Amino acid sequence: MDENIIQKKTIFSGIQPSGDLTLGSYLGAIKNWVELSDMYNCYYCIVDMHAITVRQNPTELRRRTIAQLAQYIACGLDPDKNTIFIQSHVSAHAELAWILNCYTMFGELSRMTQFKDKSAKNADNINAGLFTYPALMAADILLYQTDLVPVGEDQKQHVEICRDIAVRFNGVYGDVFKMPEPYIPKVGARIMSLTSPENKMSKSDKDPGGCIYIMQNPDDIMRCFKRAVTDSETFVCYNTSTKPGISNLMQIYSAATGESFEEIEKEFCGKGYGEFKTKVGEAVVEMLRPIREEAERLIADKSYLESVYKKGAEKAALTANKTLRKVYKKVGFVEK
Ligand code: AQP
């Protein structure tokens, strides 16, 4: 085996194919994954098992899963450098999740913000999977003896519960799991909806104007930015409590151009919001254009994508099954 891989620290992260990937998924997750992939041994997953905690249309789920893989690659994730795979293809995730469920407390799951938010949004389907989502996420992370988990601000609580579960398990059986740390990007950690900037931009958002999608056409992107909610003032300045809309647009512009907030404030000093919103829209269109074009090309190449996810699952299973075997032994299961 390659010595570099052994020495590098391990990263695990995933995105649910619960909707088409958004600008939030790109800036809050995938863009950072690409930057990390040279320095770390990276596992990047499409977490389809998490996605079914909310009811999905099966045909759409399959389409989005494959499209998501194409978008990962088009965003710059090299399948030869990273292990890219579909969660349901590595059965160790479901198996370890069951065990970890038995080491996760009802009380701690009840405190999860995502559970509270999603139960409110899906009041007719508050299922056990939605409740125990963090145990599956802990399995995802712990199977690979992960050092770092790149996540947006909103997912930090899930990495914390994963650590609590690992501490509890290790406390009983010795050092089985490595203790993972969350890795929150400085820019793009929380991209908000363009129409309700107090809410996160989410794939499953019902308001199409609030979300920018990676695969969206430039005209629609520009239209969304032109309609983005701002405030009654007239100056571009970063303040998330009094100017959430403008601050969100500044975050996006900063992530797209590399400019600091100070530079942006200077660039748009004395200019109206209309001009600023147009500039942000144009920067996003140009950032996403090559990604969309490459993803479209890849989506048409089904056999290539199939070879990527099959190879990815095989590679992931090697590491995952090693951890799972150790866990089975520790908890007292008879060897097969
Ligand atoms: N708006 C966002 N800003 C910054 N980061 C974001 N992430 C998602 N949206 C934003 C980050 O992307 C990773 C994958 O998230 P996920 O799809 O597994 O779950 P999620 O956070 O629940 O994403 P969505 O888009 O909100 O999905 P739905 O609508 O299905 O719930 C995470 O690291 C997340 O922080």
mmCIF file of C-alpha atoms and ligand atoms in Angstrom:
data_model
loop_
_atom_site.group_PDB
_atom_site.id
_atom_site.type_symbol
_atom_site.label_atom_id
_atom_site.label_comp_id
_atom_site.label_asym_id
_atom_site.label_seq_id
_atom_site.Cartn_x
_atom_site.Cartn_y
_atom_site.Cartn_z
ATOM 1 C CA MET A 1 0.000 0.000 0.000
ATOM 2 C CA ASP A 2 1.079 3.601 -0.675
ATOM 3 C CA GLU A 3 3.004 4.925 2.341
ATOM 4 C CA ASN A 4 1.648 8.455 1.858
ATOM 5 C CA ILE A 5 -1.888 7.214 2.382
ATOM 6 C CA ILE A 6 -0.933 5.579 5.661
ATOM 7 C CA GLN A 7 0.624 8.768 6.998
ATOM 8 C CA LYS A 8 -2.074 11.166 5.894
ATOM 9 C CA LYS A 9 -4.909 12.038 8.277
ATOM 10 C CA THR A 10 -8.354 10.816 7.307
ATOM 11 C CA ILE A 11 -11.353 12.908 6.321
ATOM 12 C CA PHE A 12 -14.934 11.739 5.958
ATOM 13 C CA SER A 13 -17.827 13.834 4.718
ATOM 14 C CA GLY A 14 -21.073 13.312 2.855
ATOM 15 C CA ILE A 15 -24.071 15.056 1.376
ATOM 16 C CA GLN A 16 -27.605 13.680 1.146
ATOM 17 C CA PRO A 17 -29.138 13.360 -2.329
ATOM 18 C CA SER A 18 -32.311 14.830 -0.803
ATOM 19 C CA GLY A 19 -32.528 17.529 -3.466
ATOM 20 C CA ASP A 20 -30.360 18.976 -6.226
ATOM 21 C CA LEU A 21 -27.055 20.324 -4.912
ATOM 22 C CA THR A 22 -27.124 24.008 -4.027
ATOM 23 C CA LEU A 23 -24.656 26.834 -3.886
ATOM 24 C CA GLY A 24 -24.679 26.161 -0.102
ATOM 25 C CA SER A 25 -23.619 22.532 -0.680
ATOM 26 C CA TYR A 26 -20.825 23.771 -2.945
ATOM 27 C CA LEU A 27 -19.456 26.652 -0.862
ATOM 28 C CA GLY A 28 -20.145 25.045 2.531
ATOM 29 C CA ALA A 29 -18.867 21.590 1.658
ATOM 30 C CA ILE A 30 -17.589 20.443 -1.752
ATOM 31 C CA LYS A 31 -15.308 23.418 -2.492
ATOM 32 C CA ASN A 32 -13.480 22.792 0.780
ATOM 33 C CA TRP A 33 -13.338 19.059 0.159
ATOM 34 C CA VAL A 34 -11.439 19.728 -3.057
ATOM 35 C CA GLU A 35 -8.903 21.882 -1.195
ATOM 36 C CA LEU A 36 -8.419 19.168 1.430
ATOM 37 C CA SER A 37 -7.994 16.288 -0.955
ATOM 38 C CA ASP A 38 -4.261 16.773 -1.532
ATOM 39 C CA MET A 39 -3.386 16.795 2.139
ATOM 40 C CA TYR A 40 -5.690 14.110 3.484
ATOM 41 C CA ASN A 41 -6.892 10.594 2.847
ATOM 42 C CA CYS A 42 -10.463 11.505 1.924
ATOM 43 C CA TYR A 43 -13.714 9.545 1.904
ATOM 44 C CA TYR A 44 -16.513 11.498 0.217
ATOM 45 C CA CYS A 45 -19.893 9.863 0.322
ATOM 46 C CA ILE A 46 -23.345 10.312 -1.157
ATOM 47 C CA VAL A 47 -25.465 9.547 1.875
ATOM 48 C CA ASP A 48 -28.606 8.092 0.293
ATOM 49 C CA MET A 49 -29.541 6.217 3.492
ATOM 50 C CA HIS A 50 -29.786 9.525 5.328
ATOM 51 C CA ALA A 51 -31.906 10.957 2.516
ATOM 52 C CA ILE A 52 -34.757 8.468 3.066
ATOM 53 C CA THR A 53 -35.360 9.798 6.588
ATOM 54 C CA VAL A 54 -37.561 12.186 4.609
ATOM 55 C CA ARG A 55 -39.876 10.563 2.048
ATOM 56 C CA GLN A 56 -38.243 10.499 -1.418
ATOM 57 C CA ASN A 57 -39.495 9.692 -4.880
ATOM 58 C CA PRO A 58 -37.422 6.554 -5.804
ATOM 59 C CA THR A 59 -36.825 7.534 -9.443
ATOM 60 C CA GLU A 60 -35.763 11.024 -8.452
ATOM 61 C CA LEU A 61 -33.536 9.713 -5.651
ATOM 62 C CA ARG A 62 -31.690 7.456 -8.112
ATOM 63 C CA ARG A 63 -31.317 10.286 -10.639
ATOM 64 C CA ARG A 64 -30.042 12.711 -8.005
ATOM 65 C CA THR A 65 -27.599 10.184 -6.555
ATOM 66 C CA ILE A 66 -25.907 9.704 -9.919
ATOM 67 C CA ALA A 67 -26.094 13.413 -10.753
ATOM 68 C CA GLN A 68 -24.515 14.189 -7.377
ATOM 69 C CA LEU A 69 -21.602 11.900 -8.154
ATOM 70 C CA ALA A 70 -21.119 13.692 -11.495
ATOM 71 C CA GLN A 71 -21.211 17.042 -9.695
ATOM 72 C CA TYR A 72 -18.661 15.924 -7.081
ATOM 73 C CA ILE A 73 -16.252 15.072 -9.893
ATOM 74 C CA ALA A 74 -17.101 18.201 -11.911
ATOM 75 C CA CYS A 75 -16.398 20.339 -8.824
ATOM 76 C CA GLY A 76 -12.860 18.957 -8.839
ATOM 77 C CA LEU A 77 -12.942 15.816 -6.687
ATOM 78 C CA ASP A 78 -10.634 13.373 -8.390
ATOM 79 C CA PRO A 79 -11.936 9.788 -7.985
ATOM 80 C CA ASP A 80 -8.370 8.446 -8.229
ATOM 81 C CA LYS A 81 -7.226 10.598 -5.324
ATOM 82 C CA ASN A 82 -10.344 10.335 -3.144
ATOM 83 C CA THR A 83 -12.613 7.458 -2.196
ATOM 84 C CA ILE A 84 -15.984 8.529 -3.596
ATOM 85 C CA PHE A 85 -18.895 6.187 -2.973
ATOM 86 C CA ILE A 86 -22.598 5.702 -2.308
ATOM 87 C CA GLN A 87 -23.454 4.993 1.338
ATOM 88 C CA SER A 88 -25.951 2.153 0.696
ATOM 89 C CA HIS A 89 -23.250 0.290 -1.284
ATOM 90 C CA VAL A 90 -21.180 -0.273 1.870
ATOM 91 C CA SER A 91 -23.369 -2.302 4.211
ATOM 92 C CA ALA A 92 -21.059 -1.691 7.187
ATOM 93 C CA HIS A 93 -22.736 1.745 7.565
ATOM 94 C CA ALA A 94 -26.115 0.188 8.378
ATOM 95 C CA GLU A 95 -24.531 -2.506 10.534
ATOM 96 C CA LEU A 96 -22.462 -0.175 12.690
ATOM 97 C CA ALA A 97 -25.371 2.275 12.930
ATOM 98 C CA TRP A 98 -27.465 -0.419 14.631
ATOM 99 C CA ILE A 99 -24.753 -1.097 17.185
ATOM 100 C CA LEU A 100 -24.230 2.615 17.856
ATOM 101 C CA ASN A 101 -27.983 3.038 18.307
ATOM 102 C CA CYS A 102 -27.557 0.847 21.355
ATOM 103 C CA TYR A 103 -24.938 3.259 22.717
ATOM 104 C CA THR A 104 -26.892 6.454 21.998
ATOM 105 C CA MET A 105 -29.267 7.937 24.530
ATOM 106 C CA PHE A 106 -32.848 8.980 23.828
ATOM 107 C CA GLY A 107 -32.254 12.272 25.666
ATOM 108 C CA GLU A 108 -29.262 13.290 23.583
ATOM 109 C CA LEU A 109 -31.072 12.523 20.307
ATOM 110 C CA SER A 110 -34.038 14.606 21.492
ATOM 111 C CA ARG A 111 -31.798 17.656 21.761
ATOM 112 C CA MET A 112 -30.678 17.623 18.114
ATOM 113 C CA THR A 113 -31.665 20.833 16.334
ATOM 114 C CA GLN A 114 -31.935 19.103 12.955
ATOM 115 C CA PHE A 115 -34.420 16.575 14.392
ATOM 116 C CA LYS A 116 -36.545 19.377 15.810
ATOM 117 C CA ASP A 117 -36.426 21.355 12.531
ATOM 118 C CA LYS A 118 -37.134 18.385 10.281
ATOM 119 C CA SER A 119 -39.929 17.036 12.500
ATOM 120 C CA ALA A 120 -41.585 20.434 12.311
ATOM 121 C CA LYS A 121 -41.231 20.442 8.513
ATOM 122 C CA ASN A 122 -42.415 16.822 8.113
ATOM 123 C CA ALA A 123 -45.042 16.571 10.847
ATOM 124 C CA ASP A 124 -46.792 13.666 9.060
ATOM 125 C CA ASN A 125 -43.616 11.541 8.953
ATOM 126 C CA ILE A 126 -41.614 11.853 12.176
ATOM 127 C CA ASN A 127 -40.008 8.433 11.764
ATOM 128 C CA ALA A 128 -37.434 6.627 13.909
ATOM 129 C CA GLY A 129 -34.779 7.058 11.203
ATOM 130 C CA LEU A 130 -35.073 10.827 11.441
ATOM 131 C CA PHE A 131 -34.625 10.539 15.203
ATOM 132 C CA THR A 132 -31.616 8.193 15.062
ATOM 133 C CA TYR A 133 -29.990 9.993 12.097
ATOM 134 C CA PRO A 134 -27.008 10.980 14.320
ATOM 135 C CA ALA A 135 -26.208 7.306 15.092
ATOM 136 C CA LEU A 136 -25.958 6.562 11.353
ATOM 137 C CA MET A 137 -23.848 9.671 10.865
ATOM 138 C CA ALA A 138 -21.609 8.545 13.748
ATOM 139 C CA ALA A 139 -21.231 5.169 12.003
ATOM 140 C CA ASP A 140 -20.297 6.915 8.729
ATOM 141 C CA ILE A 141 -17.542 8.829 10.469
ATOM 142 C CA LEU A 142 -16.219 6.221 12.916
ATOM 143 C CA LEU A 143 -15.981 3.371 10.385
ATOM 144 C CA TYR A 144 -13.063 5.138 8.671
ATOM 145 C CA GLN A 145 -11.180 6.069 11.877
ATOM 146 C CA THR A 146 -11.715 9.650 10.767
ATOM 147 C CA ASP A 147 -9.605 12.521 12.092
ATOM 148 C CA LEU A 148 -11.528 15.428 10.579
ATOM 149 C CA VAL A 149 -15.118 15.937 9.419
ATOM 150 C CA PRO A 150 -15.577 19.001 7.203
ATOM 151 C CA VAL A 151 -19.097 20.295 7.835
ATOM 152 C CA GLY A 152 -21.044 23.528 7.766
ATOM 153 C CA GLU A 153 -21.970 25.216 11.082
ATOM 154 C CA ASP A 154 -25.364 23.488 11.059
ATOM 155 C CA GLN A 155 -23.846 19.994 11.242
ATOM 156 C CA LYS A 156 -21.418 20.690 14.106
ATOM 157 C CA GLN A 157 -23.876 19.336 16.674
ATOM 158 C CA HIS A 158 -23.924 15.975 14.871
ATOM 159 C CA VAL A 159 -20.139 15.697 15.006
ATOM 160 C CA GLU A 160 -20.297 16.487 18.720
ATOM 161 C CA ILE A 161 -22.805 13.685 19.413
ATOM 162 C CA CYS A 162 -20.631 11.362 17.302
ATOM 163 C CA ARG A 163 -17.730 12.156 19.646
ATOM 164 C CA ASP A 164 -19.936 11.510 22.703
ATOM 165 C CA ILE A 165 -20.972 8.121 21.300
ATOM 166 C CA ALA A 166 -17.335 7.245 20.510
ATOM 167 C CA VAL A 167 -16.204 8.242 24.020
ATOM 168 C CA ARG A 168 -18.973 6.100 25.531
ATOM 169 C CA PHE A 169 -18.100 3.080 23.372
ATOM 170 C CA ASN A 170 -14.340 3.440 23.895
ATOM 171 C CA GLY A 171 -14.985 3.862 27.617
ATOM 172 C CA VAL A 172 -16.457 0.360 27.731
ATOM 173 C CA TYR A 173 -14.262 -1.482 25.191
ATOM 174 C CA GLY A 174 -10.955 0.395 24.934
ATOM 175 C CA ASP A 175 -9.681 2.501 22.038
ATOM 176 C CA VAL A 176 -11.829 1.170 19.197
ATOM 177 C CA PHE A 177 -12.668 4.484 17.509
ATOM 178 C CA LYS A 178 -10.478 7.447 16.708
ATOM 179 C CA MET A 179 -11.920 10.711 18.053
ATOM 180 C CA PRO A 180 -13.020 12.913 15.103
ATOM 181 C CA GLU A 181 -12.936 16.724 15.084
ATOM 182 C CA PRO A 182 -15.321 18.979 13.158
ATOM 183 C CA TYR A 183 -13.648 21.112 10.513
ATOM 184 C CA ILE A 184 -15.644 24.273 9.800
ATOM 185 C CA PRO A 185 -14.586 26.412 6.813
ATOM 186 C CA LYS A 186 -13.926 30.113 7.462
ATOM 187 C CA VAL A 187 -15.916 31.327 4.451
ATOM 188 C CA GLY A 188 -19.141 29.692 3.285
ATOM 189 C CA ALA A 189 -19.878 27.820 6.522
ATOM 190 C CA ARG A 190 -23.485 28.985 6.407
ATOM 191 C CA ILE A 191 -24.968 30.182 3.141
ATOM 192 C CA MET A 192 -28.476 31.492 3.695
ATOM 193 C CA SER A 193 -31.605 31.523 1.542
ATOM 194 C CA LEU A 194 -31.771 34.492 -0.840
ATOM 195 C CA THR A 195 -35.436 35.103 -0.027
ATOM 196 C CA SER A 196 -35.356 34.436 3.745
ATOM 197 C CA PRO A 197 -31.767 35.096 4.833
ATOM 198 C CA GLU A 198 -32.526 34.026 8.411
ATOM 199 C CA ASN A 199 -32.818 30.416 7.095
ATOM 200 C CA LYS A 200 -30.080 28.198 5.665
ATOM 201 C CA MET A 201 -30.077 27.619 1.905
ATOM 202 C CA SER A 202 -31.333 24.023 1.757
ATOM 203 C CA LYS A 203 -31.701 21.488 -1.039
ATOM 204 C CA SER A 204 -35.219 20.620 0.037
ATOM 205 C CA ASP A 205 -36.327 24.261 0.358
ATOM 206 C CA LYS A 206 -39.806 24.667 -1.103
ATOM 207 C CA ASP A 207 -39.139 28.279 -2.201
ATOM 208 C CA PRO A 208 -37.287 28.046 -5.542
ATOM 209 C CA GLY A 209 -36.250 31.714 -5.425
ATOM 210 C CA GLY A 210 -34.244 31.256 -2.232
ATOM 211 C CA CYS A 211 -31.955 28.577 -3.589
ATOM 212 C CA ILE A 212 -29.264 28.574 -6.258
ATOM 213 C CA TYR A 213 -28.520 25.146 -7.721
ATOM 214 C CA ILE A 214 -25.183 24.041 -9.149
ATOM 215 C CA MET A 215 -26.896 22.888 -12.353
ATOM 216 C CA GLN A 216 -29.139 25.946 -12.716
ATOM 217 C CA ASN A 217 -28.974 27.943 -15.965
ATOM 218 C CA PRO A 218 -27.375 31.425 -15.854
ATOM 219 C CA ASP A 219 -30.582 33.356 -16.596
ATOM 220 C CA ASP A 220 -32.395 31.770 -13.668
ATOM 221 C CA ILE A 221 -29.403 32.375 -11.393
ATOM 222 C CA MET A 222 -29.334 36.067 -12.326
ATOM 223 C CA ARG A 223 -33.085 36.354 -11.776
ATOM 224 C CA CYS A 224 -32.770 34.866 -8.256
ATOM 225 C CA PHE A 225 -29.951 37.246 -7.304
ATOM 226 C CA LYS A 226 -31.808 40.292 -8.649
ATOM 227 C CA ARG A 227 -34.759 39.354 -6.415
ATOM 228 C CA ALA A 228 -32.625 38.598 -3.353
ATOM 229 C CA VAL A 229 -33.939 40.139 -0.136
ATOM 230 C CA THR A 230 -31.807 43.021 1.185
ATOM 231 C CA ASP A 231 -32.801 45.763 3.683
ATOM 232 C CA SER A 232 -34.054 49.334 3.787
ATOM 233 C CA GLU A 233 -30.553 50.870 3.975
ATOM 234 C CA THR A 234 -28.391 51.582 0.936
ATOM 235 C CA PHE A 235 -24.821 50.600 1.830
ATOM 236 C CA VAL A 236 -22.967 47.300 1.471
ATOM 237 C CA CYS A 237 -21.627 46.407 4.915
ATOM 238 C CA TYR A 238 -21.196 43.109 6.812
ATOM 239 C CA ASN A 239 -23.492 42.727 9.841
ATOM 240 C CA THR A 240 -25.366 39.451 10.140
ATOM 241 C CA SER A 241 -27.836 40.681 12.768
ATOM 242 C CA THR A 242 -28.940 43.953 11.169
ATOM 243 C CA LYS A 243 -28.195 43.176 7.493
ATOM 244 C CA PRO A 244 -28.629 39.381 7.057
ATOM 245 C CA GLY A 245 -29.461 39.572 3.325
ATOM 246 C CA ILE A 246 -26.520 41.802 2.369
ATOM 247 C CA SER A 247 -24.151 39.873 4.657
ATOM 248 C CA ASN A 248 -25.167 36.620 2.979
ATOM 249 C CA LEU A 249 -24.543 38.118 -0.462
ATOM 250 C CA MET A 250 -21.147 39.325 0.770
ATOM 251 C CA GLN A 251 -20.299 35.805 1.981
ATOM 252 C CA ILE A 252 -21.228 34.412 -1.416
ATOM 253 C CA TYR A 253 -19.303 37.101 -3.303
ATOM 254 C CA SER A 254 -16.284 36.639 -1.061
ATOM 255 C CA ALA A 255 -16.321 32.867 -1.621
ATOM 256 C CA ALA A 256 -16.714 33.304 -5.382
ATOM 257 C CA THR A 257 -14.053 36.001 -5.882
ATOM 258 C CA GLY A 258 -11.669 35.506 -2.953
ATOM 259 C CA GLU A 259 -12.186 39.162 -1.902
ATOM 260 C CA SER A 260 -12.329 39.991 1.817
ATOM 261 C CA PHE A 261 -15.373 41.723 3.339
ATOM 262 C CA GLU A 262 -13.356 44.947 3.636
ATOM 263 C CA GLU A 263 -12.452 44.855 -0.052
ATOM 264 C CA ILE A 264 -16.090 44.227 -0.982
ATOM 265 C CA GLU A 265 -17.294 47.138 1.175
ATOM 266 C CA LYS A 266 -14.744 49.382 -0.555
ATOM 267 C CA GLU A 267 -15.609 48.112 -4.065
ATOM 268 C CA PHE A 268 -19.322 48.869 -3.601
ATOM 269 C CA CYS A 269 -19.021 52.052 -1.543
ATOM 270 C CA GLY A 270 -21.508 54.623 -2.928
ATOM 271 C CA LYS A 271 -23.064 52.071 -5.311
ATOM 272 C CA GLY A 272 -26.626 50.790 -5.015
ATOM 273 C CA TYR A 273 -27.829 47.324 -3.988
ATOM 274 C CA GLY A 274 -29.001 46.681 -7.576
ATOM 275 C CA GLU A 275 -25.437 46.881 -8.907
ATOM 276 C CA PHE A 276 -24.100 44.776 -6.038
ATOM 277 C CA LYS A 277 -26.688 42.017 -6.561
ATOM 278 C CA THR A 278 -25.930 41.913 -10.303
ATOM 279 C CA LYS A 279 -22.193 41.575 -9.604
ATOM 280 C CA VAL A 280 -22.760 38.752 -7.098
ATOM 281 C CA GLY A 281 -25.003 36.962 -9.600
ATOM 282 C CA GLU A 282 -22.426 37.301 -12.381
ATOM 283 C CA ALA A 283 -19.623 36.009 -10.142
ATOM 284 C CA VAL A 284 -21.715 32.963 -9.211
ATOM 285 C CA VAL A 285 -22.693 32.273 -12.836
ATOM 286 C CA GLU A 286 -19.025 32.291 -13.868
ATOM 287 C CA MET A 287 -17.988 30.133 -10.908
ATOM 288 C CA LEU A 288 -20.657 27.516 -11.639
ATOM 289 C CA ARG A 289 -20.501 27.525 -15.450
ATOM 290 C CA PRO A 290 -17.545 25.106 -15.917
ATOM 291 C CA ILE A 291 -18.897 22.833 -13.170
ATOM 292 C CA ARG A 292 -22.325 22.607 -14.791
ATOM 293 C CA GLU A 293 -20.867 21.927 -18.232
ATOM 294 C CA GLU A 294 -18.551 19.195 -16.973
ATOM 295 C CA ALA A 295 -21.300 17.600 -14.867
ATOM 296 C CA GLU A 296 -23.624 17.509 -17.894
ATOM 297 C CA ARG A 297 -20.904 15.740 -19.873
ATOM 298 C CA LEU A 298 -20.349 13.202 -17.084
ATOM 299 C CA ILE A 299 -24.059 12.502 -16.518
ATOM 300 C CA ALA A 300 -24.205 11.366 -20.154
ATOM 301 C CA ASP A 301 -21.330 8.921 -19.489
ATOM 302 C CA LYS A 302 -23.178 6.372 -17.339
ATOM 303 C CA SER A 303 -20.595 3.593 -17.595
ATOM 304 C CA TYR A 304 -17.802 5.875 -16.360
ATOM 305 C CA LEU A 305 -19.873 6.959 -13.344
ATOM 306 C CA GLU A 306 -20.734 3.324 -12.618
ATOM 307 C CA SER A 307 -17.050 2.380 -12.641
ATOM 308 C CA VAL A 308 -16.313 5.236 -10.206
ATOM 309 C CA TYR A 309 -18.966 4.305 -7.645
ATOM 310 C CA LYS A 310 -18.188 0.588 -7.829
ATOM 311 C CA LYS A 311 -14.455 1.142 -7.302
ATOM 312 C CA GLY A 312 -15.203 3.645 -4.535
ATOM 313 C CA ALA A 313 -17.463 1.236 -2.652
ATOM 314 C CA GLU A 314 -14.913 -1.580 -2.876
ATOM 315 C CA LYS A 315 -12.179 0.634 -1.482
ATOM 316 C CA ALA A 316 -14.383 2.072 1.278
ATOM 317 C CA ALA A 317 -15.599 -1.389 2.306
ATOM 318 C CA LEU A 318 -12.027 -2.576 2.949
ATOM 319 C CA THR A 319 -11.513 0.007 5.702
ATOM 320 C CA ALA A 320 -15.105 -0.013 6.960
ATOM 321 C CA ASN A 321 -15.261 -3.793 7.377
ATOM 322 C CA LYS A 322 -12.015 -3.802 9.328
ATOM 323 C CA THR A 323 -13.525 -1.445 11.912
ATOM 324 C CA LEU A 324 -16.823 -3.336 11.907
ATOM 325 C CA ARG A 325 -15.101 -6.684 12.580
ATOM 326 C CA LYS A 326 -13.323 -5.151 15.550
ATOM 327 C CA VAL A 327 -16.597 -3.746 16.909
ATOM 328 C CA TYR A 328 -18.422 -7.080 16.482
ATOM 329 C CA LYS A 329 -15.687 -8.819 18.412
ATOM 330 C CA LYS A 330 -15.697 -6.215 21.190
ATOM 331 C CA VAL A 331 -19.453 -6.364 21.761
ATOM 332 C CA GLY A 332 -19.380 -10.162 21.918
ATOM 333 C CA PHE A 333 -20.750 -11.363 18.560
ATOM 334 C CA VAL A 334 -19.604 -14.827 17.475
ATOM 335 C CA GLU A 335 -17.198 -14.696 14.501
ATOM 336 C CA LYS A 336 -18.714 -15.832 11.159
HETATM 337 N N1 AQP B 1 -26.494 26.507 3.120
HETATM 338 C C1 AQP B 1 -25.413 25.873 3.490
HETATM 339 N N2 AQP B 1 -24.322 26.583 3.875
HETATM 340 C C2 AQP B 1 -23.191 25.952 4.252
HETATM 341 N N3 AQP B 1 -23.062 24.622 4.284
HETATM 342 C C3 AQP B 1 -24.113 23.884 3.920
HETATM 343 N N4 AQP B 1 -24.315 22.561 3.850
HETATM 344 C C4 AQP B 1 -25.543 22.306 3.386
HETATM 345 N N5 AQP B 1 -26.197 23.461 3.177
HETATM 346 C C5 AQP B 1 -25.340 24.461 3.499
HETATM 347 C C6 AQP B 1 -23.298 21.600 4.217
HETATM 348 O O1 AQP B 1 -23.286 20.574 3.253
HETATM 349 C C7 AQP B 1 -23.028 19.350 3.894
HETATM 350 C C8 AQP B 1 -24.042 18.336 3.502
HETATM 351 O O2 AQP B 1 -25.263 18.565 4.030
HETATM 352 P P1 AQP B 1 -26.413 17.497 3.881
HETATM 353 O O3 AQP B 1 -26.982 17.529 2.545
HETATM 354 O O4 AQP B 1 -25.954 16.158 4.296
HETATM 355 O O5 AQP B 1 -27.420 17.940 4.965
HETATM 356 P P2 AQP B 1 -28.046 19.295 5.232
HETATM 357 O O6 AQP B 1 -27.115 20.146 6.009
HETATM 358 O O7 AQP B 1 -29.366 18.988 5.870
HETATM 359 O O8 AQP B 1 -28.264 19.953 3.785
HETATM 360 P P3 AQP B 1 -29.542 20.593 3.193
HETATM 361 O O9 AQP B 1 -29.202 21.186 1.878
HETATM 362 O O10 AQP B 1 -30.183 21.511 4.198
HETATM 363 O O11 AQP B 1 -30.429 19.339 2.909
HETATM 364 P P4 AQP B 1 -31.917 19.081 3.306
HETATM 365 O O12 AQP B 1 -32.692 20.201 2.702
HETATM 366 O O13 AQP B 1 -32.274 17.759 2.745
HETATM 367 O O14 AQP B 1 -31.968 19.094 4.809
HETATM 368 C C9 AQP B 1 -22.989 19.595 5.389
HETATM 369 O O15 AQP B 1 -21.645 19.697 5.773
HETATM 370 C C10 AQP B 1 -23.685 20.897 5.525
HETATM 371 O O16 AQP B 1 -23.227 21.620 6.643
#
